[in-house]
Coordinates of C-alpha atoms and ligand atoms in Angstrom, one line a residue:
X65 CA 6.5 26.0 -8.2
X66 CA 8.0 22.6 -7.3
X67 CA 9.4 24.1 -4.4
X68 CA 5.9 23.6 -3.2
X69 CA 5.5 19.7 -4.2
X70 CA 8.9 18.9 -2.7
X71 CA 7.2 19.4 0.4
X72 CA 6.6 16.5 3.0
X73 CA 2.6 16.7 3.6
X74 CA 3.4 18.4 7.4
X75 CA 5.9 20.9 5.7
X76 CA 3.0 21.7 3.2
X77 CA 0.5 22.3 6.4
X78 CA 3.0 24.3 8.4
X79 CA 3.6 26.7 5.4
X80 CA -0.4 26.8 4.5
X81 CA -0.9 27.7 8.3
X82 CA 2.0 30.7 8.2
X83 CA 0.4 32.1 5.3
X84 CA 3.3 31.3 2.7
X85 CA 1.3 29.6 0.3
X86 CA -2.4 28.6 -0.2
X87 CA -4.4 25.1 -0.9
X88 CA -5.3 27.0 -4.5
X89 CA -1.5 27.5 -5.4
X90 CA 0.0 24.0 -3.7
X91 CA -3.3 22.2 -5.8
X92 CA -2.1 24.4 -9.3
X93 CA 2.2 23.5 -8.7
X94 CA 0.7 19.4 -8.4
X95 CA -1.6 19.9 -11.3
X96 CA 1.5 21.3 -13.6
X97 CA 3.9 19.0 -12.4
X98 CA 1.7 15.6 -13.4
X99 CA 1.1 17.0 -16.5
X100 CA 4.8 17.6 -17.0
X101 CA 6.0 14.0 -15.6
X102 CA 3.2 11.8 -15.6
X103 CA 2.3 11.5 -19.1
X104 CA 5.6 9.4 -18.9
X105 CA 5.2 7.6 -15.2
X106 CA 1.3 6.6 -16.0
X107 CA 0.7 7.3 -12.0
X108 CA -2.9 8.9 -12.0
X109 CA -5.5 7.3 -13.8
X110 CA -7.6 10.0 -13.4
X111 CA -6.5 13.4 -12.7
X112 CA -9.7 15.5 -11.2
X113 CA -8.1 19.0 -11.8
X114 CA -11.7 20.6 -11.2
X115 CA -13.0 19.2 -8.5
X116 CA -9.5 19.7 -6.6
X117 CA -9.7 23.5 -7.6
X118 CA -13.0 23.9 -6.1
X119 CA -12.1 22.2 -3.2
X120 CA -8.6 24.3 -2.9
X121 CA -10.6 27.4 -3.2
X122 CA -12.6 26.3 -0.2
X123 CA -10.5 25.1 2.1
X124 CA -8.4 28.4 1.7
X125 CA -11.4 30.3 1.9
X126 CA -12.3 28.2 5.5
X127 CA -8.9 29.3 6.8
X128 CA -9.4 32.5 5.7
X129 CA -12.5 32.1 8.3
X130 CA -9.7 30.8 11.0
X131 CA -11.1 27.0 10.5
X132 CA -8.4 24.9 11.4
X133 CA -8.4 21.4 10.5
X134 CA -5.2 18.7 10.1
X135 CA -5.1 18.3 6.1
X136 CA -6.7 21.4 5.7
X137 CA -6.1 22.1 2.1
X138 CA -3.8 19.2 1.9
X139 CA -3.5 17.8 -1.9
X140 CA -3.7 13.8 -1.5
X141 CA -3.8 10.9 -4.2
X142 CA -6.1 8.2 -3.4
X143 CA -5.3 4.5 -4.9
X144 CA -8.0 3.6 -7.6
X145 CA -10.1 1.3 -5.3
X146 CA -10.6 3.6 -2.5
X147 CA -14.8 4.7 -3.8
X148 CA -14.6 8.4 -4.3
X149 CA -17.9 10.0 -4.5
X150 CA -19.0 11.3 -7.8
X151 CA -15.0 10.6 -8.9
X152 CA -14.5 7.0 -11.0
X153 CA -13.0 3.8 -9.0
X154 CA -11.8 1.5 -11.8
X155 CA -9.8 -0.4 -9.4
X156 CA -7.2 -0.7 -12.1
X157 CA -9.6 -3.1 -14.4
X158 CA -11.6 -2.6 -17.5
X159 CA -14.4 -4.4 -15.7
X160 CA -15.1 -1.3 -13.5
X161 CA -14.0 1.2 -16.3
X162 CA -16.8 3.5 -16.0
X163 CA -17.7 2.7 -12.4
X164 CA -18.5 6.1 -10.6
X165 CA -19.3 5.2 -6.6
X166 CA -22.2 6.9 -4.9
X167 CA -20.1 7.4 -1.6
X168 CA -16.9 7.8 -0.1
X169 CA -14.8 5.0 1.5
X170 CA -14.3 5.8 5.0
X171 CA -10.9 6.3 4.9
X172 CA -11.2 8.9 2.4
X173 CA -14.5 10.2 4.2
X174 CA -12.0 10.9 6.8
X175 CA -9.5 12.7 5.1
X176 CA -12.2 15.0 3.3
X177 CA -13.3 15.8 7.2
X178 CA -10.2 17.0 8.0
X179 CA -9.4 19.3 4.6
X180 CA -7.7 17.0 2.7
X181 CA -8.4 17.9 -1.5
X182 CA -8.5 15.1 -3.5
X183 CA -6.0 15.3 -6.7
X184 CA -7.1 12.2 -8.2
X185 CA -6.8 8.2 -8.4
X186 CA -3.4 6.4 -8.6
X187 CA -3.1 3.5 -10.7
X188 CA -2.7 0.0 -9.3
X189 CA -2.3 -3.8 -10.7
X190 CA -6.1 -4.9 -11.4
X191 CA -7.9 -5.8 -8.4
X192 CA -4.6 -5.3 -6.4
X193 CA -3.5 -8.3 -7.9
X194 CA 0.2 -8.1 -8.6
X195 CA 3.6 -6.4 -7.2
X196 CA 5.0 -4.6 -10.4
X197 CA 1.7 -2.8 -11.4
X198 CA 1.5 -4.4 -14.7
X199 CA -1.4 -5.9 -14.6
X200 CA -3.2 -2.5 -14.7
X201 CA -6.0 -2.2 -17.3
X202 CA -4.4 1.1 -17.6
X203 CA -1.0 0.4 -18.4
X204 CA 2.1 -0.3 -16.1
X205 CA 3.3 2.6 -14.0
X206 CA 7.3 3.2 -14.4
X207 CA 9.8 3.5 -11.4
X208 CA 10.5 7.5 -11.0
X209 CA 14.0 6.0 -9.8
X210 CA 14.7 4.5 -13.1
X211 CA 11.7 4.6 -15.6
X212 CA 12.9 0.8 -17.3
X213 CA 12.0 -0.3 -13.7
X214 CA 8.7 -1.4 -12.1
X215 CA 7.2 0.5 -9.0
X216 CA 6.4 -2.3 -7.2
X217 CA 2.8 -3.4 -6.7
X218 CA 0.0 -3.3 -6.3
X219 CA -0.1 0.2 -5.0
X220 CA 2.3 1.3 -7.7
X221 CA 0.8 4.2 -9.0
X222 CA 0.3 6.0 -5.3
X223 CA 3.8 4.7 -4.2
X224 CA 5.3 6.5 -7.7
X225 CA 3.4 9.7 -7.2
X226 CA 4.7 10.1 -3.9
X227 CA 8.2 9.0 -4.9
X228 CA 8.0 11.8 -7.7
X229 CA 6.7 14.4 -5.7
X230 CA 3.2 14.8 -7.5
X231 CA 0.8 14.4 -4.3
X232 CA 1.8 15.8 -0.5
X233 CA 0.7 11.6 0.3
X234 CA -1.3 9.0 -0.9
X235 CA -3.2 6.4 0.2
X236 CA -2.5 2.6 -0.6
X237 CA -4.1 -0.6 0.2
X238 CA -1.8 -3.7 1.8
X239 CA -3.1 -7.5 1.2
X240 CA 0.0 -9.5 1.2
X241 CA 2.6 -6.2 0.2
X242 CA 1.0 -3.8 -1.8
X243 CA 1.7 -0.5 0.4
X244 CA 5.4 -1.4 1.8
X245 CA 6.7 -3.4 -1.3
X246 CA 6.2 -0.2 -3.6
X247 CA 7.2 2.1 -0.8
X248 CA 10.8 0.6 -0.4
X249 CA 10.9 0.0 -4.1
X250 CA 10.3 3.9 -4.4
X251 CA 12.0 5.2 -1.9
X252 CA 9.1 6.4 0.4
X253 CA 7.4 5.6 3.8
X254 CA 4.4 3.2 3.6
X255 CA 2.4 1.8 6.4
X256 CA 0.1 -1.1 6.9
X257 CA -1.7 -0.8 9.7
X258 CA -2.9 -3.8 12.4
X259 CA -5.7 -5.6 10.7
X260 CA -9.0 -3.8 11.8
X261 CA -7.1 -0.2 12.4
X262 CA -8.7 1.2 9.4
X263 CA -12.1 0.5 8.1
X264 CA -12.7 -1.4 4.8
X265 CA -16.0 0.4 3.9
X266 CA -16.3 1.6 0.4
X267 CA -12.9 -0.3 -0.3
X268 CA -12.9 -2.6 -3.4
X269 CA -12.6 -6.0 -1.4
X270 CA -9.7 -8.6 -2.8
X271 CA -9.0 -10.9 0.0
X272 CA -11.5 -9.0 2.8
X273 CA -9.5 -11.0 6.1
X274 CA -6.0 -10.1 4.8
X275 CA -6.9 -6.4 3.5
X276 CA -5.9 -2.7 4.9
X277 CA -6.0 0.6 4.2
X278 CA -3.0 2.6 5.3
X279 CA -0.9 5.9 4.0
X280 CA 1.9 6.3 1.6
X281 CA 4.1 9.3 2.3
X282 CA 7.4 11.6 2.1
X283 CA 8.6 10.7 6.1
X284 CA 7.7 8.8 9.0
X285 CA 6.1 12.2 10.6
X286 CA 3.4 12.0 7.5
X287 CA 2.6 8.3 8.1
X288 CA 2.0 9.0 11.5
X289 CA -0.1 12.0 10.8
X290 CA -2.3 10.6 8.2
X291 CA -2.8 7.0 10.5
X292 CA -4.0 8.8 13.5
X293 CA -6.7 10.8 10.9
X294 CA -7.7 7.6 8.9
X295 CA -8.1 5.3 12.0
X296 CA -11.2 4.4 14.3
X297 CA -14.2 3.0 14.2
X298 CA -16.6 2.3 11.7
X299 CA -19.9 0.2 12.3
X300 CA -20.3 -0.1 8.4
X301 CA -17.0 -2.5 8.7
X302 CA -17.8 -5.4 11.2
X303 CA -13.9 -6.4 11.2
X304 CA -12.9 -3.3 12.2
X305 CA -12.0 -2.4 15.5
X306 CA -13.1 -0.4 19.0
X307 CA -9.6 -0.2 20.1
X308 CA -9.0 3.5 20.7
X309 CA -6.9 5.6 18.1
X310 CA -3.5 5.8 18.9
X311 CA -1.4 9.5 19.8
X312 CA 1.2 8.2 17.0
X313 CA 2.6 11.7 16.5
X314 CA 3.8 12.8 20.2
X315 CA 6.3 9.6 21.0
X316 CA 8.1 9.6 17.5
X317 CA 11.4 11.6 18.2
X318 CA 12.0 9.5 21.5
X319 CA 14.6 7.0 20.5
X320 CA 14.7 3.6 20.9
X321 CA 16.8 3.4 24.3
X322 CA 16.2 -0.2 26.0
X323 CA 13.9 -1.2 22.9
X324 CA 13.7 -4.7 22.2
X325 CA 14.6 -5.1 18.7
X326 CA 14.1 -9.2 17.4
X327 CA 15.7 -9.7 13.7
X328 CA 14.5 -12.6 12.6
X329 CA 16.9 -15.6 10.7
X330 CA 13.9 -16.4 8.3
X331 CA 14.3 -13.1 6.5
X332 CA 18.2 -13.3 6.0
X333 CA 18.0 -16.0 3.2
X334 CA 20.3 -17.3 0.3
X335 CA 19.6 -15.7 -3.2
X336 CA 18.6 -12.5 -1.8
X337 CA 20.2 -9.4 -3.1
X338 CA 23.6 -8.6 -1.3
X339 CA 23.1 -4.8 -1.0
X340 CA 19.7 -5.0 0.4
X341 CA 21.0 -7.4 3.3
X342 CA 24.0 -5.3 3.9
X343 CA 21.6 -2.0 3.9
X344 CA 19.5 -3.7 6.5
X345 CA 22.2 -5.4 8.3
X346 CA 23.9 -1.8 8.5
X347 CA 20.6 -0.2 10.0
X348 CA 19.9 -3.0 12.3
X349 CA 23.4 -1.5 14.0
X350 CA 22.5 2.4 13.9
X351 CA 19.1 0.7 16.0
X352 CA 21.8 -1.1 18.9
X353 CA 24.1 2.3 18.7
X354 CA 21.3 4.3 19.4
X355 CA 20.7 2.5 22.6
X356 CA 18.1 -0.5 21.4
X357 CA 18.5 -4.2 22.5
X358 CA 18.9 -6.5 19.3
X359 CA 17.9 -9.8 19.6
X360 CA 18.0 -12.6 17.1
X361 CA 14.9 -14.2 17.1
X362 CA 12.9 -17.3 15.0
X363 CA 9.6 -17.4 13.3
X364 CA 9.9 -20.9 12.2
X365 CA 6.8 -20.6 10.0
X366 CA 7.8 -18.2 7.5
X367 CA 8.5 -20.6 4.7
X368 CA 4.7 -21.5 4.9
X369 CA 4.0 -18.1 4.2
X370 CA 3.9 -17.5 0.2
X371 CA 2.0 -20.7 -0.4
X372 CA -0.7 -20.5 2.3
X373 CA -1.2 -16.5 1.0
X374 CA -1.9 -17.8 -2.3
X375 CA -4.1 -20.3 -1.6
X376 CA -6.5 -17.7 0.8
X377 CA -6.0 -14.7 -0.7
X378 CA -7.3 -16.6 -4.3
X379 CA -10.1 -17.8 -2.3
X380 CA -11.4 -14.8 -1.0
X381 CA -10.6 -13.5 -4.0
X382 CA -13.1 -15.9 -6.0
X383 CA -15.8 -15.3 -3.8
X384 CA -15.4 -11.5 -3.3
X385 CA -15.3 -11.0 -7.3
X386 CA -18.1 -13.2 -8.2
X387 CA -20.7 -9.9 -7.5
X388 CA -18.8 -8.7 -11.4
X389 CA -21.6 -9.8 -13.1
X390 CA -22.5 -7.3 -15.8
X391 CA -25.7 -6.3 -13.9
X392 CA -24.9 -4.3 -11.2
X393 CA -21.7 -2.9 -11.7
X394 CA -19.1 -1.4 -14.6
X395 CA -18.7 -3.6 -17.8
X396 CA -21.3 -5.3 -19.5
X397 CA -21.0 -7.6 -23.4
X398 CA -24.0 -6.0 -25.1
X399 CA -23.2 -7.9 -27.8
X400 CA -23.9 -11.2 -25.9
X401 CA -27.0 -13.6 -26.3
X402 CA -29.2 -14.3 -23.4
X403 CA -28.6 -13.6 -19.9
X404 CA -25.7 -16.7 -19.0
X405 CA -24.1 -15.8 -21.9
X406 CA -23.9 -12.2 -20.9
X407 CA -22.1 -13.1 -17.6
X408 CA -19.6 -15.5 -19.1
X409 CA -18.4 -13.3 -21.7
X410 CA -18.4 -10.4 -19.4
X411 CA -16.3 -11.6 -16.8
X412 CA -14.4 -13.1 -19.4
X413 CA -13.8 -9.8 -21.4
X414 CA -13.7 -7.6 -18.4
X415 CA -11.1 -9.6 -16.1
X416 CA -7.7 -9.4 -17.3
X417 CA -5.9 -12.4 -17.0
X418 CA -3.8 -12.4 -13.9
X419 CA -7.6 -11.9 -12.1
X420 CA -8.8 -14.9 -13.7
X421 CA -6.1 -17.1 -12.6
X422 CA -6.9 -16.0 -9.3
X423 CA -10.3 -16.5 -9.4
X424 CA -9.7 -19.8 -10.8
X425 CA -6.9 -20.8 -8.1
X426 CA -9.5 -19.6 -5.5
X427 CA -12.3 -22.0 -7.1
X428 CA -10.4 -24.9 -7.4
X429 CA -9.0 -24.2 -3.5
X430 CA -13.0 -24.0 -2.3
X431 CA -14.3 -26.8 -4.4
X432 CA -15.6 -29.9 -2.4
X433 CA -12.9 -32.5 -2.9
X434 CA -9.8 -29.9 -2.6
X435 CA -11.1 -27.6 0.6
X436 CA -9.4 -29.9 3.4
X437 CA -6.4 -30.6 0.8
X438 CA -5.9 -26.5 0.5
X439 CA -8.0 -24.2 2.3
X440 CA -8.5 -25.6 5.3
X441 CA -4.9 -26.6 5.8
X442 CA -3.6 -22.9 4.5
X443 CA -5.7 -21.8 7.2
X444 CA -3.7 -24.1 9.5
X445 CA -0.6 -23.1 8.7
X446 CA -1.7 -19.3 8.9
X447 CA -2.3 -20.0 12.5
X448 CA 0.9 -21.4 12.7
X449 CA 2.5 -18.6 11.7
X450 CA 0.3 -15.5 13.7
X451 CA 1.5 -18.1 16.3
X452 CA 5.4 -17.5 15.8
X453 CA 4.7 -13.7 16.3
X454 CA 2.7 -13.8 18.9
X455 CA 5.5 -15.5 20.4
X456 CA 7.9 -13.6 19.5
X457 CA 6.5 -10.4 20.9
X458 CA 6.5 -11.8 24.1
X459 CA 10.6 -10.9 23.9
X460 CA 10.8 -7.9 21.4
X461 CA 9.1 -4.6 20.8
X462 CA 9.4 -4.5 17.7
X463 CA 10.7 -6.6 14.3
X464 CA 13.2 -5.2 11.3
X465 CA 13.5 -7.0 8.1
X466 CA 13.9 -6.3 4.7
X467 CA 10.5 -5.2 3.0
X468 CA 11.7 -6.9 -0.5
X469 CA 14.7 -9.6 -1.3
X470 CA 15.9 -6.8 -4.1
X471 CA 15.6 -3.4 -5.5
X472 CA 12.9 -2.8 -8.6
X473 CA 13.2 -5.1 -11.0
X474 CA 12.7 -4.6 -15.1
X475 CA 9.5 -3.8 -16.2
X476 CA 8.6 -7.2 -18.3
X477 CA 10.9 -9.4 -16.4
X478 CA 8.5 -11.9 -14.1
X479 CA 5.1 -10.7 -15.7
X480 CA 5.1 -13.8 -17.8
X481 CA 5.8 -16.1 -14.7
X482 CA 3.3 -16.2 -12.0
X483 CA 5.9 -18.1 -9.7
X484 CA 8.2 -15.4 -9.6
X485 CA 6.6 -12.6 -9.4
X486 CA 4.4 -13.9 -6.5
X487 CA 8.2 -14.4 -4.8
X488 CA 8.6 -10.8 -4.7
X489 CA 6.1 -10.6 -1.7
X490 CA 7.7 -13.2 0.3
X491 CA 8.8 -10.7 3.3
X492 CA 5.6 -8.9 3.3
X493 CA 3.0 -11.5 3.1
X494 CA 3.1 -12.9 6.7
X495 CA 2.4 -9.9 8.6
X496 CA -0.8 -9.6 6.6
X497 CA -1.6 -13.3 7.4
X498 CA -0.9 -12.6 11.5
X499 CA -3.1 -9.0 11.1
X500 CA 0.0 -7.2 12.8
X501 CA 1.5 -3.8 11.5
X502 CA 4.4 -3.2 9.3
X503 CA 6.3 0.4 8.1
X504 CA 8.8 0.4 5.2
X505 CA 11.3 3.1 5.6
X506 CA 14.0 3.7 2.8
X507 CA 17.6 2.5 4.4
X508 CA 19.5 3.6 1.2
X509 CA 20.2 3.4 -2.4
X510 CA 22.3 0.6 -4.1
X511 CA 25.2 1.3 -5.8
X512 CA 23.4 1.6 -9.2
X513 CA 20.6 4.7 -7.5
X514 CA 17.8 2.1 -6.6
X515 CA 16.2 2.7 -3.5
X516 CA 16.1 -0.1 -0.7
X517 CA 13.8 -0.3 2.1
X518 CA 13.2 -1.6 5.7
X519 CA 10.1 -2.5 7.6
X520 CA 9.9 -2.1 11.1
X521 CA 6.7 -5.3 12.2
X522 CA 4.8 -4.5 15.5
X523 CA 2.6 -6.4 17.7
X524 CA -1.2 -5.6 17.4
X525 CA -2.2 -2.1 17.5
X526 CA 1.5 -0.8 18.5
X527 CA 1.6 1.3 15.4
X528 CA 3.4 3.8 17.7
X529 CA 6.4 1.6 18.3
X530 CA 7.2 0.6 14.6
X531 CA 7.0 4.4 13.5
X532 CA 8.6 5.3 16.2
X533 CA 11.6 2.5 15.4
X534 CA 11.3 4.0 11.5
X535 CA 11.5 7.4 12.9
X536 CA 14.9 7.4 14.5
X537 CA 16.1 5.3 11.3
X538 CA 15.3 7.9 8.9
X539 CA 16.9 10.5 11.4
X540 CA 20.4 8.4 11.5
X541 CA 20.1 7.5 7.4
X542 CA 18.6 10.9 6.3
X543 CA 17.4 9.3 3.1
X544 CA 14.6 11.8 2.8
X545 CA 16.9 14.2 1.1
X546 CA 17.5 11.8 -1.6
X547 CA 15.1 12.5 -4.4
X548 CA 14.7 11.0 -7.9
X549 CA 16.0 13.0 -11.0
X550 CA 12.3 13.1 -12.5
X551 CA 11.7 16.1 -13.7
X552 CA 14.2 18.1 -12.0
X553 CA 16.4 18.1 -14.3
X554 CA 13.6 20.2 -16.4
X555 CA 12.8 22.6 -13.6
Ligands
LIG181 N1 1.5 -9.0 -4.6 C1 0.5 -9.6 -3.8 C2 -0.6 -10.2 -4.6 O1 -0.5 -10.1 -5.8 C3 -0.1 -8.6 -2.8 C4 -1.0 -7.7 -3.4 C5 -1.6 -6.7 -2.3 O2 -1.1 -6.6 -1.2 N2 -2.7 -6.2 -2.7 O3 -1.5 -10.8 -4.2

């Protein structure tokens, strides 16, 4: 039965569509497996064994019929702040505990049009606040690589369940890191795609001009598969865009001959981790020996980057929480006197802590006196710095870099300082601030096992190129045969 969940998501479809194994069976191997391995991992918050049965049961029955759909049948985890109709969406927070949405997100409205079953909703850092999913209400998610390791964050718990082989894909959710951080710190593909791909509707907002939805998966071919699926317009999200959807599946085995390929100084720096530049460095060459153009190229900006994210994602933040009231959603202190005293100690009860510091951050950044000290000049500098890629697109097709300055680090080691952790994000952020697309692609394992990743940065809306980039990487390094020992070694 693992058989099956080794599958990439397209393997899965092309054996459903010969006949070899049904939605019902694929839905039952998952449903073992994450009660085998996940007690331990902590990936799923909620597991929705029923309503995936059903759903198996149907789409093999709508095959049966000669219905033929992408995902048809296709077991997928959804990250806990995608809404899921009738499902919970705790959005990793006590605050939204027993918050059960009405409606579907549209990115998961899409999936369920095209077949996809819903296995349930991965854990995540509260209010996709974090990069080591710690600061999950529901408990930290472990590293299937090494479980005294952290996933990454915030999209820990989908980037694990992928990683360990307990979903065909998942989605994720990227503000400043959160799908390709995990993703290289697992070992998997994730992909955030141009600001505006991928509508926001029904997705829990953090820092609404920075965040998108994108996919999590086994190989390039699944990323490009699910983008093309969860992409297009959506009136319900004014910030999404009419820019037609992408073919990101036909191009992908072309090569990179006579692509432009800039590597950027700003993202070599001292105090990084030695095997992660040399990884990178070493697949920056298989790019130039399979016929691209490498260029070395500035973005002058980039040390602006982690200070001018914290200041604007906080501020969204702040205003984009303050609907956590206790009266329309989740949580509420019953035990509280009067209705003030109801919201204080609410918010104060249901927020955990690394929320409040955000929201506090974000305050103090709007207040009158400290806008045109902070916000308004982190606005500035983002500017600045969508500026130097705008720039540098003009030369190159595409950008590599490392996704992470090192492999996973120790569950407990930066939770306790704020500075540190938010360091971790300091190749990922500035792609969110410009709005342009990034993939992480694994580019090996350090000496010690730990995966490393890549990201391939594209100019707006050329989600073809970067996968395309990531594509013949993952041919050349072959990583996707390289699986952690989780429950393996069990059978
Ligand atoms: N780690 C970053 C943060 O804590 C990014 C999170 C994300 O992309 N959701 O804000």
């Amino acid at each position: 039965m693992n058989d099956i969940c080794f599958l990439t998501l397209s393997e899965l479809m092309a054996a459903m569509d010969k006949g070899d194994v049904t939605s019902a069976e694929a839905v039952e191997a998952y449903l073992g497996r994450i009660s085998k391995v996940d007690p331990e991992l902590n990936s799923y918050v909620t597991v929705d064994a029923d309503g995936a049965r059903k759903a198996a049961i149907e789409a093999d029955q709508r095959r049966a019929n000669g219905e033929k759909a992408p995902l048809l049948g296709a077991p997928l985890a959804i990250k806990d702040l995608m809404a899921t109709s009738g499902l919970r969406t705790a959005c990793g927070s006590k605050i939204l505990e027993n918050f059960v949405p009405p409606y579907d997100s549209f990115a998961v409205a899409k999936l369920k049009e095209a077949g996809a079953v819903i296995l349930g909703k991965t854990n995540m850092d509260e209010f996709a606040m974090g990069s080591s999913n710690e600061t999950s209400y529901f408990g930290p998610v472990k590293n299937p690589w090494n479980m005294e390791k952290i996933p990454g964050g915030s999209s820990g718990g989908s980037a694990a369940a992928v990683a360990a082989d307990l979903c065909a894909a998942a989605l994720g959710s990227d503000t400043g890191g959160s799908i390709r951080q995990p993703a290289s710190l697992c070992g998997i593909v994730g992909l955030k795609p141009t600001y505006g791909r991928v509508s926001r509707f029904g997705l829990v907002a953090f820092a609404s001009s920075l965040d998108q939805i994108g996919p999590m998966t086994k190989d390039i071919r699944d990323a490009a598969l699910l983008t093309g699926i969860i992409s297009g317009h959506d009136p319900m999200d004014s910030t999404c865009a009419e820019e037609p959807v992408g073919d990101y599946l036909s191009g992908l085995d072309k090569g990179v001959e006579g692509m432009t390929v800039g590597v950027p100084d700003e993202y070599f720096i001292e105090g990084m981790d030695p095997e992660v530049e040399s990884k990178v460095r070493a697949a920056i060459e298989i790019l130039g020996s399979k016929g691209a153009i490498i260029k070395r190229i500035s973005l002058p900006h980039t040390k602006y980057a982690v200070p001018t994210y914290y200041v604007i994602a906080p501020a969204e933040a702040s205003s984009n929480l303050a609907r956590y009231d206790g009266v329309r959603y989740g949580y509420r202190d019953m035990d509280a006197d009067g209705l003030f005293p109801m919201y204080l100690s609410t918010r104060n009860k249901g927020f955990g802590s690394e929320v409040k510091r955000r929201i506090m951050l974000g305050t103090y950044a709007l207040s009158a006196g400290y806008y045109d000290a902070y916000y308004l000049k982190a606005q500035k500098a983002r500017t600045l710095i969508k500026r130097d890629f705008q720039k540098a697109f003009e030369n190159v097709s595409v950008i590599v870099a490392p996704t992470a300055p090192a492999p996973a680090f120790g569950l407990g080691e930066k939770i306790n300082d704020p500075l540190k952790m938010y360091l971790s994000d300091i190749f990922t952020i500035s792609a969110n601030l410009a709005g342009i697309p990034g993939v992480s692609v694994p580019c090996g394992l350090t000496k010690k096992g730990e995966p490393i990743g890549l990201q391939i940065l594209g100019s707006y809306f050329q989600e073809a190129s970067t996968l395309r980039a990531a594509r013949t990487l993952e041919k050349e390094i072959g990583f996707s045969d390289e699986k952690p020992r989780i429950g393996i070694q069990t059978g």
